[in-house]
């Protein structure tokens, strides 16, 4: 690859971050405070849900969600292998058993019918990942899950829409990541979005040693009457300041991802050498990734690389790692197909019109 390689990911940082960040850095108060409150308020407005709890990573949000779903040793969590390890390792950390469901090979998302087949009396939660930003069919998952809590890992899907609502309004627990290369970055950070104030209050305690930092005693170091333990997962004012400034640009960033994706879809519609993902009515992806399927992924990636475009599978299926050996199964043909043929090409805000025309031409000429 040359210096001019078109990257698959890029960090977005608003110029306006510098001023407020400098102010916070030298204010003498850099941990969780007013900036976190302000960021949570702005996130609530963006998502359309007041029950937002920020944390220090998307992974931390997933840990909190599993705790709120009361997942513990011996319980089963039905989940997808087609994701980042961050989705599934917290299940193991809770001492629970992973039960792999199949994915729809045309979207990469967990297949609701496969979830139905995996449910047992021990199922304590369902984990649904919005692959590349395309929302899972939470309504259909709910139909089969009944009262079993649904955790939506929306690390890729900030700003995505499901049936007229932003993702973050349908599942019991939605987890977002604001890690470096996401649509919205705080450098590192995340948010858990819940559906009621009971869960919100619990999450606030659980993210910081069982203490609500807004209601702390006068002596900051001597806390009284802590009823339950908690992690140290809270967001700080430094990260929140970056988030506040970057959030001002998120709608525009999403639009650029969507425009590029729409362009590719138009260009690749009738190609024989690549297959597009299915998109149903009522779903609007955030297109953190532009995923498509090709026959030979290695050959395609090498071809793109030799033409200065980065292409990647981004995540390796989680069920083939030695750490998950105990949960392996052979009846997930959707995962087999998707993991063998999917590949992602640059689609984000940094991909100019000239870049996307160049990429589309390359894809069309690929044999
Ligand atoms: C699907 C998915 N879930 C969870 C995470 C974890 O997020 P974080 O890196 O903020 O902990 C990621 C990270 O990229 C991810 O891709």
Coordinates of C-alpha atoms and ligand atoms in Angstrom, one line a residue:
X1 CA 0.0 0.0 0.0
X2 CA 1.2 3.5 -0.7
X3 CA 0.7 6.7 1.4
X4 CA -2.2 7.4 -0.9
X5 CA -4.1 4.3 0.0
X6 CA -7.8 5.0 0.7
X7 CA -8.3 3.8 4.3
X8 CA -11.2 1.7 5.6
X9 CA -11.4 3.8 8.7
X10 CA -10.4 7.3 9.8
X11 CA -10.6 9.3 13.0
X12 CA -12.9 12.3 12.9
X13 CA -11.9 15.1 15.1
X14 CA -13.7 18.5 15.1
X15 CA -11.4 21.5 15.0
X16 CA -13.5 23.1 17.7
X17 CA -12.4 20.4 20.2
X18 CA -9.2 22.3 21.0
X19 CA -10.6 25.3 22.9
X20 CA -13.1 23.5 25.3
X21 CA -10.6 20.6 25.8
X22 CA -7.8 22.9 26.9
X23 CA -10.2 24.6 29.3
X24 CA -11.2 21.3 30.9
X25 CA -7.6 19.9 30.9
X26 CA -6.4 22.9 33.0
X27 CA -9.5 23.4 35.0
X28 CA -8.3 21.3 37.9
X29 CA -11.3 18.9 37.4
X30 CA -10.9 16.3 34.7
X31 CA -13.0 13.3 35.9
X32 CA -16.7 12.8 35.6
X33 CA -18.5 16.1 36.1
X34 CA -20.6 18.7 34.2
X35 CA -19.2 17.8 30.8
X36 CA -20.4 14.2 31.2
X37 CA -23.9 15.5 32.2
X38 CA -24.0 17.8 29.2
X39 CA -22.8 15.0 26.8
X40 CA -25.5 12.7 28.2
X41 CA -28.1 15.3 27.6
X42 CA -27.0 15.9 24.0
X43 CA -26.9 12.1 23.4
X44 CA -30.4 11.8 24.8
X45 CA -31.7 14.4 22.4
X46 CA -29.9 12.8 19.4
X47 CA -31.2 9.3 20.2
X48 CA -34.6 10.3 21.4
X49 CA -34.4 8.5 24.7
X50 CA -33.7 10.1 28.0
X51 CA -32.3 6.9 29.6
X52 CA -28.7 7.3 28.5
X53 CA -25.7 6.3 30.8
X54 CA -22.3 7.1 29.4
X55 CA -19.3 4.9 30.2
X56 CA -15.6 4.6 29.3
X57 CA -16.1 2.1 26.4
X58 CA -18.7 0.1 24.4
X59 CA -17.3 -3.0 26.1
X60 CA -18.1 -1.5 29.5
X61 CA -21.7 -0.8 28.3
X62 CA -22.0 -4.5 27.3
X63 CA -20.8 -5.6 30.8
X64 CA -23.4 -3.3 32.4
X65 CA -26.1 -4.7 30.1
X66 CA -25.3 -8.2 31.1
X67 CA -25.4 -7.3 34.8
X68 CA -28.8 -5.5 34.4
X69 CA -30.1 -8.6 32.6
X70 CA -28.9 -10.6 35.7
X71 CA -26.7 -12.9 33.6
X72 CA -24.5 -15.0 35.9
X73 CA -22.6 -18.3 36.1
X74 CA -24.4 -21.2 34.3
X75 CA -26.8 -19.0 32.4
X76 CA -27.0 -19.1 28.6
X77 CA -26.8 -16.1 26.3
X78 CA -27.9 -16.6 22.7
X79 CA -25.5 -14.6 20.5
X80 CA -23.9 -14.2 17.1
X81 CA -20.3 -15.1 16.3
X82 CA -20.2 -12.4 13.5
X83 CA -18.9 -9.5 15.6
X84 CA -16.0 -8.0 17.5
X85 CA -14.7 -10.1 20.4
X86 CA -15.9 -7.3 22.6
X87 CA -19.5 -8.5 22.2
X88 CA -19.0 -12.0 23.4
X89 CA -16.1 -12.0 25.9
X90 CA -18.1 -10.1 28.5
X91 CA -20.5 -13.1 28.4
X92 CA -17.6 -15.3 29.4
X93 CA -16.5 -12.8 32.0
X94 CA -20.0 -13.2 33.6
X95 CA -19.4 -17.0 33.8
X96 CA -22.3 -17.6 31.4
X97 CA -22.4 -20.0 28.4
X98 CA -22.4 -18.8 24.9
X99 CA -25.0 -20.3 22.6
X100 CA -24.3 -19.4 19.0
X101 CA -27.3 -18.6 16.8
X102 CA -27.0 -18.5 13.0
X103 CA -26.9 -15.2 11.0
X104 CA -28.8 -14.2 7.9
X105 CA -26.1 -14.5 5.3
X106 CA -27.6 -11.6 3.3
X107 CA -27.2 -9.0 6.2
X108 CA -24.7 -10.6 8.7
X109 CA -27.3 -10.0 11.5
X110 CA -28.5 -12.7 13.9
X111 CA -31.4 -14.7 12.5
X112 CA -34.5 -14.4 14.7
X113 CA -35.7 -17.9 13.7
X114 CA -32.3 -19.4 14.8
X115 CA -32.6 -17.6 18.1
X116 CA -36.0 -19.2 18.6
X117 CA -34.4 -22.7 18.1
X118 CA -31.7 -22.0 20.7
X119 CA -34.0 -20.8 23.6
X120 CA -34.0 -22.9 26.7
X121 CA -35.0 -22.5 30.3
X122 CA -31.5 -21.3 31.0
X123 CA -31.5 -18.5 28.4
X124 CA -31.0 -15.3 30.3
X125 CA -30.3 -12.8 27.5
X126 CA -30.1 -12.4 23.7
X127 CA -27.3 -10.5 22.2
X128 CA -28.0 -8.9 18.8
X129 CA -25.3 -7.1 16.8
X130 CA -26.1 -4.5 14.1
X131 CA -23.5 -5.6 11.6
X132 CA -21.9 -2.7 9.9
X133 CA -24.7 -0.4 11.2
X134 CA -27.7 -2.3 9.7
X135 CA -30.2 -2.7 12.5
X136 CA -31.3 -6.1 13.7
X137 CA -35.0 -7.0 13.5
X138 CA -35.6 -6.4 17.2
X139 CA -39.4 -6.7 16.9
X140 CA -39.1 -10.2 15.5
X141 CA -36.5 -11.2 18.0
X142 CA -38.9 -9.9 20.7
X143 CA -41.7 -12.0 19.2
X144 CA -39.7 -15.2 20.0
X145 CA -37.9 -13.9 23.1
X146 CA -41.0 -12.9 25.1
X147 CA -39.6 -11.5 28.3
X148 CA -36.0 -12.5 27.9
X149 CA -33.9 -9.3 27.8
X150 CA -32.5 -8.3 24.4
X151 CA -29.1 -6.6 24.4
X152 CA -28.5 -4.7 21.1
X153 CA -24.8 -4.2 20.4
X154 CA -25.0 -1.1 18.3
X155 CA -21.3 -0.3 18.3
X156 CA -21.5 0.1 14.5
X157 CA -25.0 1.6 14.4
X158 CA -25.0 5.0 16.1
X159 CA -27.6 7.0 14.2
X160 CA -29.1 4.0 12.4
X161 CA -32.9 3.9 12.1
X162 CA -35.2 1.0 12.7
X163 CA -38.9 1.4 11.8
X164 CA -38.8 5.2 12.1
X165 CA -36.8 5.4 15.4
X166 CA -33.1 5.8 16.0
X167 CA -31.5 2.6 17.3
X168 CA -31.5 2.9 21.0
X169 CA -35.3 2.9 21.4
X170 CA -36.3 -0.7 20.8
X171 CA -34.1 -3.3 22.6
X172 CA -34.0 -3.5 26.4
X173 CA -30.4 -2.5 26.5
X174 CA -28.5 -0.8 23.6
X175 CA -24.8 -0.4 23.7
X176 CA -22.9 2.2 21.7
X177 CA -19.1 2.6 21.2
X178 CA -17.4 6.0 20.9
X179 CA -14.0 4.4 20.3
X180 CA -11.5 6.1 17.9
X181 CA -12.9 5.2 14.5
X182 CA -16.6 5.2 15.1
X183 CA -19.0 7.8 13.6
X184 CA -18.9 9.6 16.9
X185 CA -15.6 9.3 18.9
X186 CA -14.7 10.5 22.3
X187 CA -11.2 8.9 21.9
X188 CA -12.6 6.0 23.9
X189 CA -16.0 5.8 25.4
X190 CA -19.5 4.3 25.1
X191 CA -23.0 4.5 26.3
X192 CA -25.6 2.2 27.6
X193 CA -29.2 3.1 26.7
X194 CA -32.0 1.5 28.7
X195 CA -35.8 1.8 28.6
X196 CA -36.7 2.9 32.1
X197 CA -35.4 4.9 35.1
X198 CA -35.0 1.8 37.3
X199 CA -32.4 0.4 35.0
X200 CA -30.9 3.8 34.4
X201 CA -30.4 4.3 38.2
X202 CA -28.9 0.8 38.6
X203 CA -26.5 1.5 35.7
X204 CA -25.4 4.8 37.2
X205 CA -24.5 2.9 40.4
X206 CA -22.9 0.0 38.7
X207 CA -20.6 2.2 36.5
X208 CA -18.9 3.7 39.6
X209 CA -18.4 1.6 42.7
X210 CA -22.1 1.6 43.6
X211 CA -22.0 5.3 44.0
X212 CA -24.1 8.0 42.2
X213 CA -21.5 10.6 41.7
X214 CA -24.1 13.3 41.4
X215 CA -25.3 12.5 44.9
X216 CA -22.0 12.1 46.6
X217 CA -21.4 13.0 50.3
X218 CA -19.6 16.2 51.1
X219 CA -16.3 14.5 51.7
X220 CA -15.6 13.0 48.3
X221 CA -13.3 10.3 49.7
X222 CA -15.6 8.9 52.4
X223 CA -18.7 7.4 51.0
X224 CA -21.4 6.1 53.3
X225 CA -23.8 3.2 52.9
X226 CA -22.9 1.7 49.6
X227 CA -25.3 -1.1 49.1
X228 CA -23.9 -2.9 46.1
X229 CA -20.5 -3.1 44.4
X230 CA -19.9 -1.4 41.1
X231 CA -17.2 -1.2 38.4
X232 CA -15.0 1.9 37.6
X233 CA -16.6 2.3 34.1
X234 CA -17.6 6.0 34.2
X235 CA -16.8 8.5 31.4
X236 CA -14.7 11.5 32.3
X237 CA -15.0 15.2 31.4
X238 CA -12.1 15.0 29.0
X239 CA -13.7 12.4 26.8
X240 CA -17.1 14.0 27.2
X241 CA -15.8 17.3 25.9
X242 CA -14.5 15.6 22.7
X243 CA -17.9 13.9 22.4
X244 CA -19.8 17.2 22.7
X245 CA -17.8 18.9 19.9
X246 CA -17.8 15.8 17.6
X247 CA -21.5 15.2 18.1
X248 CA -22.2 18.5 16.3
X249 CA -20.9 16.9 13.1
X250 CA -22.4 13.4 13.5
X251 CA -25.5 13.9 11.3
X252 CA -23.4 15.3 8.5
X253 CA -20.9 12.4 8.9
X254 CA -23.8 9.9 8.7
X255 CA -25.1 11.5 5.6
X256 CA -21.8 11.2 3.9
X257 CA -21.6 7.5 4.8
X258 CA -25.1 7.0 3.4
X259 CA -24.5 9.0 0.2
X260 CA -21.4 6.9 -0.6
X261 CA -23.3 3.7 0.2
X262 CA -26.2 4.7 -2.0
X263 CA -23.7 5.4 -4.8
X264 CA -22.1 1.9 -4.5
X265 CA -25.5 0.3 -4.4
X266 CA -26.5 2.0 -7.7
X267 CA -23.1 1.1 -9.3
X268 CA -23.0 -2.6 -8.1
X269 CA -26.7 -3.5 -8.5
X270 CA -26.3 -5.8 -11.5
X271 CA -22.7 -7.0 -11.2
X272 CA -22.0 -10.7 -11.5
X273 CA -18.7 -10.6 -9.4
X274 CA -20.1 -9.0 -6.2
X275 CA -23.3 -9.5 -4.3
X276 CA -24.9 -6.6 -2.3
X277 CA -26.4 -7.0 1.2
X278 CA -30.1 -7.1 1.4
X279 CA -31.9 -4.0 2.8
X280 CA -35.5 -4.1 3.9
X281 CA -38.0 -1.3 4.1
X282 CA -38.0 0.5 7.4
X283 CA -34.3 0.0 8.0
X284 CA -31.7 2.7 7.5
X285 CA -28.1 1.6 8.1
X286 CA -25.5 4.0 9.5
X287 CA -23.0 2.3 7.1
X288 CA -20.1 2.2 9.4
X289 CA -19.1 -0.6 7.0
X290 CA -20.1 -1.1 3.4
X291 CA -20.2 -4.9 3.3
X292 CA -20.7 -7.0 0.2
X293 CA -20.0 -10.6 -0.8
X294 CA -17.3 -11.9 -3.3
X295 CA -16.3 -15.4 -4.2
X296 CA -12.7 -15.2 -3.1
X297 CA -12.1 -12.7 -0.3
X298 CA -8.3 -12.9 -0.2
X299 CA -8.0 -12.4 -3.9
X300 CA -10.4 -9.4 -3.8
X301 CA -8.5 -7.8 -0.8
X302 CA -5.1 -8.3 -2.5
X303 CA -6.5 -6.8 -5.7
X304 CA -7.8 -3.7 -3.9
X305 CA -4.6 -3.4 -1.9
X306 CA -2.5 -3.5 -5.0
X307 CA -4.7 -0.6 -6.3
X308 CA -4.3 1.4 -3.1
X309 CA -7.7 0.7 -1.5
X310 CA -8.0 -1.0 1.8
X311 CA -10.6 -3.8 2.1
X312 CA -11.0 -6.0 5.1
X313 CA -13.4 -8.4 6.8
X314 CA -13.0 -6.2 9.9
X315 CA -14.2 -8.9 12.4
X316 CA -13.3 -12.6 12.5
X317 CA -16.1 -15.0 13.5
X318 CA -15.8 -15.5 17.2
X319 CA -16.7 -19.2 17.3
X320 CA -13.4 -20.4 15.9
X321 CA -11.1 -19.0 18.6
X322 CA -9.8 -21.6 21.1
X323 CA -11.4 -19.7 24.0
X324 CA -14.9 -20.5 22.6
X325 CA -14.1 -24.1 21.7
X326 CA -16.6 -25.5 24.3
X327 CA -19.4 -23.8 22.4
X328 CA -18.6 -24.8 18.8
X329 CA -21.4 -26.1 16.6
X330 CA -21.8 -27.1 13.0
X331 CA -25.3 -26.0 12.3
X332 CA -24.7 -22.4 11.5
X333 CA -24.6 -22.3 7.7
X334 CA -25.4 -18.6 7.5
X335 CA -22.2 -17.9 9.5
X336 CA -20.2 -20.2 7.2
X337 CA -21.4 -18.4 4.1
X338 CA -21.2 -14.9 5.4
X339 CA -17.8 -15.3 7.0
X340 CA -16.4 -16.9 3.9
X341 CA -17.6 -14.3 1.4
X342 CA -18.1 -10.9 3.0
X343 CA -15.7 -8.1 2.6
X344 CA -15.9 -4.3 3.4
X345 CA -14.7 -1.4 1.3
X346 CA -14.2 2.3 2.3
X347 CA -17.5 4.1 2.6
X348 CA -17.0 6.8 5.3
X349 CA -17.0 10.6 5.4
X350 CA -13.4 10.7 4.1
X351 CA -14.2 8.9 0.8
X352 CA -14.6 11.8 -1.7
X353 CA -16.6 11.6 -4.9
X354 CA -13.4 11.0 -6.8
X355 CA -12.4 8.2 -4.4
X356 CA -15.7 6.4 -4.6
X357 CA -15.7 6.6 -8.4
X358 CA -12.2 5.2 -8.4
X359 CA -13.3 2.4 -6.0
X360 CA -16.4 1.6 -8.0
X361 CA -14.4 1.3 -11.2
X362 CA -12.0 -1.1 -9.5
X363 CA -14.8 -3.3 -8.2
X364 CA -16.5 -3.3 -11.6
X365 CA -13.2 -4.4 -13.3
X366 CA -12.5 -7.1 -10.7
X367 CA -12.5 -10.5 -12.3
Ligands
LIG1 C1 -19.6 -4.9 17.4 C2 -18.7 -4.2 18.5 N1 -19.1 -4.4 19.8 C3 -18.4 -3.8 20.8 C4 -17.3 -3.1 20.5 C5 -16.5 -2.5 21.7 O1 -16.5 -1.1 21.7 P1 -15.3 -0.4 22.5 O2 -14.0 -0.5 21.7 O3 -15.8 1.0 22.6 O4 -15.1 -1.1 23.8 C6 -16.8 -2.9 19.2 C7 -15.6 -2.1 18.9 O5 -15.3 -1.7 17.8 C8 -17.6 -3.5 18.2 O6 -17.2 -3.4 16.9

